[in-house]
GROMACS .gro file of C-alpha atoms in nm:
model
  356
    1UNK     CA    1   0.000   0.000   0.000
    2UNK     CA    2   0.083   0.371  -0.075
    3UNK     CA    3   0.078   0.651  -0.290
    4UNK     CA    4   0.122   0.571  -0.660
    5UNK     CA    5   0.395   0.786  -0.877
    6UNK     CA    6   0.041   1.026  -0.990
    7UNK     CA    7  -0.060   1.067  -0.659
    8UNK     CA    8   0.307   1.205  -0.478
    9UNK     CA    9   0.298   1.427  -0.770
   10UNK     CA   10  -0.032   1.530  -0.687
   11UNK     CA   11   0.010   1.561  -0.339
   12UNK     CA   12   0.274   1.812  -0.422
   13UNK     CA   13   0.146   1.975  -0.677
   14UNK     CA   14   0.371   1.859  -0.948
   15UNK     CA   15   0.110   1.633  -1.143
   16UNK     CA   16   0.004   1.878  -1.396
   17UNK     CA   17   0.364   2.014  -1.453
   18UNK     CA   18   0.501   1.656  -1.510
   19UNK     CA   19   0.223   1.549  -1.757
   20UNK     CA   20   0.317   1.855  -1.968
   21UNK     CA   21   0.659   1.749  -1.968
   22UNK     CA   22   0.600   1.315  -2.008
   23UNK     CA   23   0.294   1.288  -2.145
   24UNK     CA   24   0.180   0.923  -2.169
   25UNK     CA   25   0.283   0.822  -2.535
   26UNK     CA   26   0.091   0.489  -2.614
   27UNK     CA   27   0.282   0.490  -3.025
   28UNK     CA   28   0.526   0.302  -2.863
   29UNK     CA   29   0.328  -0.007  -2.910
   30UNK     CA   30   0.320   0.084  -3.291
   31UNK     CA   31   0.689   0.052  -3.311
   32UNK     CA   32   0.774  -0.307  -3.398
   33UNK     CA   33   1.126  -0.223  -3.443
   34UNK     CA   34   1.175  -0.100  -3.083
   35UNK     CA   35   1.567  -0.051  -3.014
   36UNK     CA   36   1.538   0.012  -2.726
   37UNK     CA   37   0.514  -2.088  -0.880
   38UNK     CA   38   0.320  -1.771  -0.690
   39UNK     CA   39   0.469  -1.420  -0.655
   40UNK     CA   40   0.285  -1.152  -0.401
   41UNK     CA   41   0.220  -0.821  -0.531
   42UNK     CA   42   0.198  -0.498  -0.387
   43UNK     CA   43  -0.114  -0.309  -0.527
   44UNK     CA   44  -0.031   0.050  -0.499
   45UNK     CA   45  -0.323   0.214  -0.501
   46UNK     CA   46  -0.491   0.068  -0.848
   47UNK     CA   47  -0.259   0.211  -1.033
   48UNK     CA   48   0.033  -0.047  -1.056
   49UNK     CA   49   0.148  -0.353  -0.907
   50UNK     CA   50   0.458  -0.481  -0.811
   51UNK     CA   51   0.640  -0.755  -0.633
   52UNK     CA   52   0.981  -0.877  -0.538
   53UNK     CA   53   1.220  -1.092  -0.765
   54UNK     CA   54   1.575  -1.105  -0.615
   55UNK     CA   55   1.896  -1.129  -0.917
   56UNK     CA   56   2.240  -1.261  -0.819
   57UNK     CA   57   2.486  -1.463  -0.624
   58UNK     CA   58   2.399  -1.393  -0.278
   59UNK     CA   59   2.065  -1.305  -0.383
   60UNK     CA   60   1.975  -0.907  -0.418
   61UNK     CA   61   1.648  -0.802  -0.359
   62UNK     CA   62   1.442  -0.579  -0.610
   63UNK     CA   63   1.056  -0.478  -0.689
   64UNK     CA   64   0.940  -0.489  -1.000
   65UNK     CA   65   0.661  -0.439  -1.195
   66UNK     CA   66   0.508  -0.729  -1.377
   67UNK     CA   67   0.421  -0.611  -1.734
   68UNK     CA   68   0.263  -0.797  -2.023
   69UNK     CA   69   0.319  -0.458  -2.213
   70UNK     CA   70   0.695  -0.519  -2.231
   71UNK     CA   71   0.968  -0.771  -2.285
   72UNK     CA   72   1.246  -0.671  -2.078
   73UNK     CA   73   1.359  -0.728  -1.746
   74UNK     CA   74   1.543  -0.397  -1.584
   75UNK     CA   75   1.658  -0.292  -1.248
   76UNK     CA   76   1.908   0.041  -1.155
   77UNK     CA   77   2.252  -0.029  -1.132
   78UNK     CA   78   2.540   0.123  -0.881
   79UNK     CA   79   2.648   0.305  -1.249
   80UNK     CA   80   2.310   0.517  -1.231
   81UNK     CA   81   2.375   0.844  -1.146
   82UNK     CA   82   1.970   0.971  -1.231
   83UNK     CA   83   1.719   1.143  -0.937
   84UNK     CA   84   1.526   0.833  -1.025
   85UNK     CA   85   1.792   0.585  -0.889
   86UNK     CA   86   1.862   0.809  -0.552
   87UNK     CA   87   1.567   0.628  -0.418
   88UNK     CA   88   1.595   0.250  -0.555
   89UNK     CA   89   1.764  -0.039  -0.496
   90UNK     CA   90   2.087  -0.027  -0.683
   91UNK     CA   91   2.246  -0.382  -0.832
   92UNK     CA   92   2.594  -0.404  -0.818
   93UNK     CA   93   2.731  -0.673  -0.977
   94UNK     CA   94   3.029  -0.704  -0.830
   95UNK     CA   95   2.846  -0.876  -0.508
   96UNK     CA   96   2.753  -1.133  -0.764
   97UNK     CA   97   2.972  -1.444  -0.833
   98UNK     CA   98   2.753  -1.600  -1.080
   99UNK     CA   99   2.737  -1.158  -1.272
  100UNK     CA  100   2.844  -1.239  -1.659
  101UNK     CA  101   2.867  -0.860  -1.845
  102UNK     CA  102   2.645  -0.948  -2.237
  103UNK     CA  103   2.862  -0.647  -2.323
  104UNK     CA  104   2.566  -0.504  -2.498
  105UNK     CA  105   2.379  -0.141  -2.440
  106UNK     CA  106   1.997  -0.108  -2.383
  107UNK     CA  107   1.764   0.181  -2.442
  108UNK     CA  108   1.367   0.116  -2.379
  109UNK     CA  109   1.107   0.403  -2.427
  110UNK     CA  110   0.775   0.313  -2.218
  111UNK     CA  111   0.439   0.510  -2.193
  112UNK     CA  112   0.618   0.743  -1.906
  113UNK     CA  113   0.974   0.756  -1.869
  114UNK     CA  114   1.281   0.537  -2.040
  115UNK     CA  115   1.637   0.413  -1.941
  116UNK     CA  116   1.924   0.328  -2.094
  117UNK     CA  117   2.186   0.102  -1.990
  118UNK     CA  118   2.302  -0.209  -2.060
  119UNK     CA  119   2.268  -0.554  -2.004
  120UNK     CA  120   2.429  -0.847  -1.875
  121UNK     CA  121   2.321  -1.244  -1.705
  122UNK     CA  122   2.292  -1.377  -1.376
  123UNK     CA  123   2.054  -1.567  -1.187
  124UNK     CA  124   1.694  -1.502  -1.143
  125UNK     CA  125   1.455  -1.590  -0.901
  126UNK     CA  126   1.112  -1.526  -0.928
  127UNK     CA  127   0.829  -1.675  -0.699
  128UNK     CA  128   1.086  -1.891  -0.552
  129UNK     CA  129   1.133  -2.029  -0.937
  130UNK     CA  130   1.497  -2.001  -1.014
  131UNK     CA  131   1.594  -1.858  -1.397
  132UNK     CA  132   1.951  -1.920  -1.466
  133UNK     CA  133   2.204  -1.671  -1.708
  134UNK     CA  134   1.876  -1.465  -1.773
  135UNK     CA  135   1.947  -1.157  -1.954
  136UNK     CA  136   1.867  -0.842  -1.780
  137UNK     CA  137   1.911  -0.482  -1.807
  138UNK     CA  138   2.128  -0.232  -1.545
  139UNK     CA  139   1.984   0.096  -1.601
  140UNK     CA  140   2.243   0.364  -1.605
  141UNK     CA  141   2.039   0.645  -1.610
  142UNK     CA  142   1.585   0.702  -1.601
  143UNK     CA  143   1.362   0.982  -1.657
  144UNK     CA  144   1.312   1.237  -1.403
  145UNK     CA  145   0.939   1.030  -1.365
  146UNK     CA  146   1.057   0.740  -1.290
  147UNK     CA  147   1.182   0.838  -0.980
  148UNK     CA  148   0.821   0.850  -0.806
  149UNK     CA  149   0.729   0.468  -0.909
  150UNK     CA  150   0.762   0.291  -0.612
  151UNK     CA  151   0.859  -0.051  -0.791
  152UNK     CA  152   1.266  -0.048  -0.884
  153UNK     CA  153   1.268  -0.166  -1.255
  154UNK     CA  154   1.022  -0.352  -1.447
  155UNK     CA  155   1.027  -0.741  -1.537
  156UNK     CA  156   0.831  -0.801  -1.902
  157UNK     CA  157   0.599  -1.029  -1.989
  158UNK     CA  158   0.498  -1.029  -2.309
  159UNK     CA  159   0.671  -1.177  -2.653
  160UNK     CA  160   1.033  -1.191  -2.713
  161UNK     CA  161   0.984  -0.985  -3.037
  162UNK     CA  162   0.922  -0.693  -2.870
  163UNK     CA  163   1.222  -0.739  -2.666
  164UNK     CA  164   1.498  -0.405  -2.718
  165UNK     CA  165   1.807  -0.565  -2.785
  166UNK     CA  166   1.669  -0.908  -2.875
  167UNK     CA  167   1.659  -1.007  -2.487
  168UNK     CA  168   1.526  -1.328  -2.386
  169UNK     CA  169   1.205  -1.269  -2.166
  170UNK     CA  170   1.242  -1.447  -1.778
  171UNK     CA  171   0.890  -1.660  -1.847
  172UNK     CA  172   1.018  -1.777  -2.196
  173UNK     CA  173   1.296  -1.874  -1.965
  174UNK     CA  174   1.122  -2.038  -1.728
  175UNK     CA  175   0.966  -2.232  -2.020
  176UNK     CA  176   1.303  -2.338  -2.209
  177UNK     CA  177   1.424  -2.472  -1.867
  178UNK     CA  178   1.139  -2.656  -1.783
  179UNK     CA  179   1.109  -2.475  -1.448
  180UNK     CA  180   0.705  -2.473  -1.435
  181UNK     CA  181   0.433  -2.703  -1.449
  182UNK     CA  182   0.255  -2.591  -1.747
  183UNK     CA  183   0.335  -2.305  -1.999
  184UNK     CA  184   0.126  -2.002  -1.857
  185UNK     CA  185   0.078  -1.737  -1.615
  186UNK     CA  186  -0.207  -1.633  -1.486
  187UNK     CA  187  -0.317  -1.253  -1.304
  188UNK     CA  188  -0.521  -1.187  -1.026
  189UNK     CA  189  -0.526  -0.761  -0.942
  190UNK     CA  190  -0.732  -0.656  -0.634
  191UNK     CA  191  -0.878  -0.325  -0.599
  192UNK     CA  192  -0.859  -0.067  -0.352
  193UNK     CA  193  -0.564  -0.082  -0.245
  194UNK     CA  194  -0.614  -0.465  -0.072
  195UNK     CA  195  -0.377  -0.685  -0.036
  196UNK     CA  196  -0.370  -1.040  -0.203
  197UNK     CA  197  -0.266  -0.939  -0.615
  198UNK     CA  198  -0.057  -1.255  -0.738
  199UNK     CA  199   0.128  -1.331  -1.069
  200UNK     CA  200   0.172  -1.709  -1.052
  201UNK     CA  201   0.380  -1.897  -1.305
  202UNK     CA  202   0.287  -2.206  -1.444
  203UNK     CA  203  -0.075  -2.240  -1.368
  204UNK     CA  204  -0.360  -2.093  -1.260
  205UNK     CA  205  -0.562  -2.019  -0.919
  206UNK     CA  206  -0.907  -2.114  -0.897
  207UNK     CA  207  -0.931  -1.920  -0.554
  208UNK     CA  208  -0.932  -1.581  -0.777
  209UNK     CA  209  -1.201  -1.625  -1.040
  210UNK     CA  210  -1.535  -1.769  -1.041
  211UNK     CA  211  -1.747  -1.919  -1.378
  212UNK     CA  212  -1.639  -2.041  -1.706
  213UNK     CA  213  -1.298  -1.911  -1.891
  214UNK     CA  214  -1.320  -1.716  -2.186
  215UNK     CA  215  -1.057  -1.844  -2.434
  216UNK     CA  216  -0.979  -1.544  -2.663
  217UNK     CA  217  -0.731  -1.580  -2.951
  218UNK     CA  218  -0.465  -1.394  -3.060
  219UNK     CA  219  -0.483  -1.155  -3.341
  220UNK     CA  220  -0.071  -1.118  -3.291
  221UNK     CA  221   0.197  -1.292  -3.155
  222UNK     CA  222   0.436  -0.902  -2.995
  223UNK     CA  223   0.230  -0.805  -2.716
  224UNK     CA  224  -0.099  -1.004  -2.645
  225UNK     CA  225  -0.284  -0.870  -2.869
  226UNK     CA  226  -0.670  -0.924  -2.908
  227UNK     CA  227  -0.964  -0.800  -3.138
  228UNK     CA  228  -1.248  -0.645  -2.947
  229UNK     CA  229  -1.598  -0.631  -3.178
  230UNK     CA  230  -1.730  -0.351  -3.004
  231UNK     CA  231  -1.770  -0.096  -2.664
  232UNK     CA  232  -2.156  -0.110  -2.575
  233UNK     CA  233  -2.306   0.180  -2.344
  234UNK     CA  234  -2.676   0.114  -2.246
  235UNK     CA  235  -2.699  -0.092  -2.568
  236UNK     CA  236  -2.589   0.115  -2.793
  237UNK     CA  237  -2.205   0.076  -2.987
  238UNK     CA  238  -2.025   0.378  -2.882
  239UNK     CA  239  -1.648   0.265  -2.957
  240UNK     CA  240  -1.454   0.008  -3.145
  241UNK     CA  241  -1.713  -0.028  -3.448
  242UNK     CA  242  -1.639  -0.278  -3.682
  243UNK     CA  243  -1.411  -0.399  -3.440
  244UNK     CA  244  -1.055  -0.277  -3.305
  245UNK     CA  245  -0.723  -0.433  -3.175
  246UNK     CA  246  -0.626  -0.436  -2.810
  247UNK     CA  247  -0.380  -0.558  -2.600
  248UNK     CA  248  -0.406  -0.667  -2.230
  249UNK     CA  249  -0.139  -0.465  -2.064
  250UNK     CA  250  -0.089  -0.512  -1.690
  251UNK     CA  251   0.172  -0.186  -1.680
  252UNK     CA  252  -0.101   0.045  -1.789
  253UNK     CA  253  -0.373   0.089  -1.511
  254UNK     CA  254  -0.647   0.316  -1.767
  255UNK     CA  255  -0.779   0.165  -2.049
  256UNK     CA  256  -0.689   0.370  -2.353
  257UNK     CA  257  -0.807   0.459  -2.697
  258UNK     CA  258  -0.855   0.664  -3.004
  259UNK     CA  259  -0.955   0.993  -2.926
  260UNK     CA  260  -1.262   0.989  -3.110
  261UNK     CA  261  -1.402   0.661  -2.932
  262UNK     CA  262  -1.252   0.768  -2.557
  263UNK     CA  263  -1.433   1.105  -2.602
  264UNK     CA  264  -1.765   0.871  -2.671
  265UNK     CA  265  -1.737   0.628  -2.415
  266UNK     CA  266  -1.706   0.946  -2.198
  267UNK     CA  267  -1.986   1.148  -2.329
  268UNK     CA  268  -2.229   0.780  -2.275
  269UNK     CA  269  -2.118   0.747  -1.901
  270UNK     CA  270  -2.201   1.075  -1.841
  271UNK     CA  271  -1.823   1.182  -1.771
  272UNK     CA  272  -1.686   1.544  -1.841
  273UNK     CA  273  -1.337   1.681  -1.977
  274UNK     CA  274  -1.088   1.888  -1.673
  275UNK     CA  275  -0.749   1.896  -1.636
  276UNK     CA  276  -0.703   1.643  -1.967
  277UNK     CA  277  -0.891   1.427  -1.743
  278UNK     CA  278  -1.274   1.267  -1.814
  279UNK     CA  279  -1.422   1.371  -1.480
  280UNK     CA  280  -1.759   1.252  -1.340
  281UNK     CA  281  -1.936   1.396  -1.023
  282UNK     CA  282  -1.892   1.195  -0.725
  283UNK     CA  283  -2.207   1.160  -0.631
  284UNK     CA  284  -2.351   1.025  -0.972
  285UNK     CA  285  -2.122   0.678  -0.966
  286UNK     CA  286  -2.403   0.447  -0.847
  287UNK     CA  287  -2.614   0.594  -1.119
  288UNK     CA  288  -2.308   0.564  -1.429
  289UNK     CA  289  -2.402   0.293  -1.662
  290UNK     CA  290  -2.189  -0.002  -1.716
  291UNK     CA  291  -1.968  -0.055  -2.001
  292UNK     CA  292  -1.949  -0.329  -2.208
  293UNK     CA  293  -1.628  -0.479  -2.410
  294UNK     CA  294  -1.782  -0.760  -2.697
  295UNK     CA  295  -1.473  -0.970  -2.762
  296UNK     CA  296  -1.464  -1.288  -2.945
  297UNK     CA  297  -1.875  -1.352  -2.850
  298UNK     CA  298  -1.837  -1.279  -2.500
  299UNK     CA  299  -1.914  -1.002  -2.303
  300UNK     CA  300  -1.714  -0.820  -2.075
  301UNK     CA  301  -1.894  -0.588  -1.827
  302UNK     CA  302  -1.710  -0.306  -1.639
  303UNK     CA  303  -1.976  -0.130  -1.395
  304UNK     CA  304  -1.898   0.215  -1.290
  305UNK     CA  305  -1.770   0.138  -0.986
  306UNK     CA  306  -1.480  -0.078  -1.163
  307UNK     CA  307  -1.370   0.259  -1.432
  308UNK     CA  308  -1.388   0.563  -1.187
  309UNK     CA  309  -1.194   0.616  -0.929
  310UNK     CA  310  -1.155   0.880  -0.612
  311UNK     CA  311  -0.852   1.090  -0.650
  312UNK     CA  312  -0.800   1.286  -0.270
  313UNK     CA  313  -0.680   1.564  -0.516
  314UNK     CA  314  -0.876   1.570  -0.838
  315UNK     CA  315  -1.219   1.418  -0.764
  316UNK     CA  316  -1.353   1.133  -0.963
  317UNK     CA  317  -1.218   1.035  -1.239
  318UNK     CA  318  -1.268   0.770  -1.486
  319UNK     CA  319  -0.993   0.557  -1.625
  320UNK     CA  320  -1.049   0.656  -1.978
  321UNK     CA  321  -0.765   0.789  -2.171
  322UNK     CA  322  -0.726   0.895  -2.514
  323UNK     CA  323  -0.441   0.847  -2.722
  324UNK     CA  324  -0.338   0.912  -3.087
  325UNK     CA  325  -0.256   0.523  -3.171
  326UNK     CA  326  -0.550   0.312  -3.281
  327UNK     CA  327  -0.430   0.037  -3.063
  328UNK     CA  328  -0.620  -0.026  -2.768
  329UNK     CA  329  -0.497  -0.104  -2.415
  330UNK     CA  330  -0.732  -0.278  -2.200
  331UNK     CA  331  -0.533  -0.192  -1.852
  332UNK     CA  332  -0.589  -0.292  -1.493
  333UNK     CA  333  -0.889  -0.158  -1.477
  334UNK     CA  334  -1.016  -0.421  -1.733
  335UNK     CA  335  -0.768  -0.728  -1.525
  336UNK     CA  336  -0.887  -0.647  -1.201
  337UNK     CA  337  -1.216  -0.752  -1.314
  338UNK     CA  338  -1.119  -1.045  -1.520
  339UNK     CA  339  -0.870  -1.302  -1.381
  340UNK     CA  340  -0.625  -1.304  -1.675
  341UNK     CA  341  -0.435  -1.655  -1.784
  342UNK     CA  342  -0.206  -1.619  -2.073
  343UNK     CA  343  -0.077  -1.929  -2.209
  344UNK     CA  344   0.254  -1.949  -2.311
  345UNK     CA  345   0.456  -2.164  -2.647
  346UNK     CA  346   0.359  -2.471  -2.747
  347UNK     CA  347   0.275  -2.683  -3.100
  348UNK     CA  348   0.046  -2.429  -3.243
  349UNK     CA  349   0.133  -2.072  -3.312
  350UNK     CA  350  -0.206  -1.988  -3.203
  351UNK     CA  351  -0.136  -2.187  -2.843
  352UNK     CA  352  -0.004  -1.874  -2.692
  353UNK     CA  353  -0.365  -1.692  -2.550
  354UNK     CA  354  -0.500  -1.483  -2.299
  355UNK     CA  355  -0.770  -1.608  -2.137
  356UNK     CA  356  -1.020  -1.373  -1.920
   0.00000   0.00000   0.00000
């Protein structure tokens, strides 16, 4: 628990002056030439999640978020000399005997922030699974932003194609080395701040979802990437018409869109621009209509309660954001409502699926 990157900004006063200067930049998942067992997480306050993984040889501790929006695994390094490693964990790999340098640089661009660095292989562990000579990155220097996320580097999950630097993701890993059960992962995000979010590797947990699965297919194999048919508001289609693609991306918490569709999803619920936000009244919530996501013949409801949330600062807001991409990004918002399993390599180059 605690305040997310947005809201220490906010608290200070900063918020608006740092999303002038790093706005959120979705295009990077348009760039396909992109140079740059059970783990706990932390769930700070709905708007990311992040757990502990620890890298070397004696062990050295780290948080990280776990993204299915990104490939890489990164942590700050003792060579960092950014604001944004002042207050991180630091590897040094000279503690490590088991520390080989690749001998390569890295540079990734995200939604908010980047780092550069560069890589090099050690031992893993993650949920108590241990990864052996898996690639990571040593950030030598971050964006100014980066030094409000509470988590200390990031660990991807999606496909190694979207990988800077060609870098072996940890769970395809985990899969060459036979170190889980079965070839998935599965996501359970709480809300409100609770306690109890868990990424676990190699299966699923039927404690954190109710009903029948949802297999949905892939559309492509770089992030996991889905086709929705249609966003449904009291019945009627207000976004994604003729169908749209969309990934599922645990390291974005809002779900994001085209302008033209976010601005009608908006207008349905009720929800007014501020501040580059879509802003509802407080009060109204328990009157908002649901909305729906149609994907693959099933429907996905997300009640109000589930896309606005309370900001101490700014009021309610809902977790609609527009961007100028017309890729979609179904964030936690849309996870913490559906237990997400994503299914990793196998015979079929369809095998590979989210499921919600």
């Amino acid at each position: 628990k605690g305040k997310s990157a947005r809201e220490s900004l906010e608290e200070q006063g900063l918020w608006d002056e740092y999303r002038g200067k790093f706005p959120f930049n979705p295009t990077r998942f348009d760039d396909q030439s992109l140079s740059v067992s059970s783990e706990q997480m932390t769930n700070d306050a709905d708007l990311a999640y992040f757990g502990v993984i620890s890298i070397g040889t004696p062990p050295q501790s780290f948080t990280v978020i776990f993204d299915t929006g990104s490939s890489n695994l990164w942590i700050p390094s003792i060579y960092c000399s950014s604001a944004a490693c002042a207050n991180h964990n630091k590897f040094n790999p000279g503690l490590s005997s088991t520390f080989k340098n690749a001998g390569k640089s890295l540079s990734i661009q995200y939604g908010t922030g980047s780092m550069t660095g560069f890589e090099g292989f050690d031992t893993v562990v993650v949920g108590g699974i241990p990864v052996k000579n898996q690639i990571f990155g040593l950030s030598q220097s971050e964006a100014p932003f980066m030094a409000h996320m509470k988590a200390d580097g990031i660990l991807g999950l999606a496909y190694p194609r979207l990988a800077a630097s060609q870098a072996t993701p940890v769970f395809d890993n985990m899969m060459t080395q036979h170190l889980v059960n079965k070839d998935m992962f599965s996501v359970y995000l709480t809300r409100n701040s609770e306690v109890g979010s868990m990424v676990t590797f190699g299966g699923v947990d039927p404690n954190h979802y109710y009903g029948q699965i949802a297999w949905i297919p892939l559309s492509s194999q770089m992030y996991w990437q889905i086709t929705v048919d249609s966003v449904t508001v009291n019945g009627q289609i207000v976004a994604c018409n003729g169908g749209c693609q969309a990934i599922v991306d645990t390291g974005t918490s809002n779900i994001v869109g085209p302008q033209a569709d976010i601005s009608s999803m908006a207008r349905a619920v009720g929800a007014y621009s501020a501040n580059g936000d879509n802003v509802v009244n407080c009060n109204s919530i328990n009157n908002m209509p649901a909305m729906v996501f149609h994907i693959h013949g099933q429907a996905f409801t997300l009640p109000a309660s589930t896309y606005v949330r309370q900001s101490t600062y700014y009021g309610c807001r809902t977790g609609l954001q527009s961007s100028n991409s017309d890729l979609w990004i179904l964030g936690d918002i849309f996870i913490r409502q559906y237990y997400s399993i994503f299914i990793g390599l196998a015979v079929s180059s369809k095998s590979r699926q989210p499921l919600h």
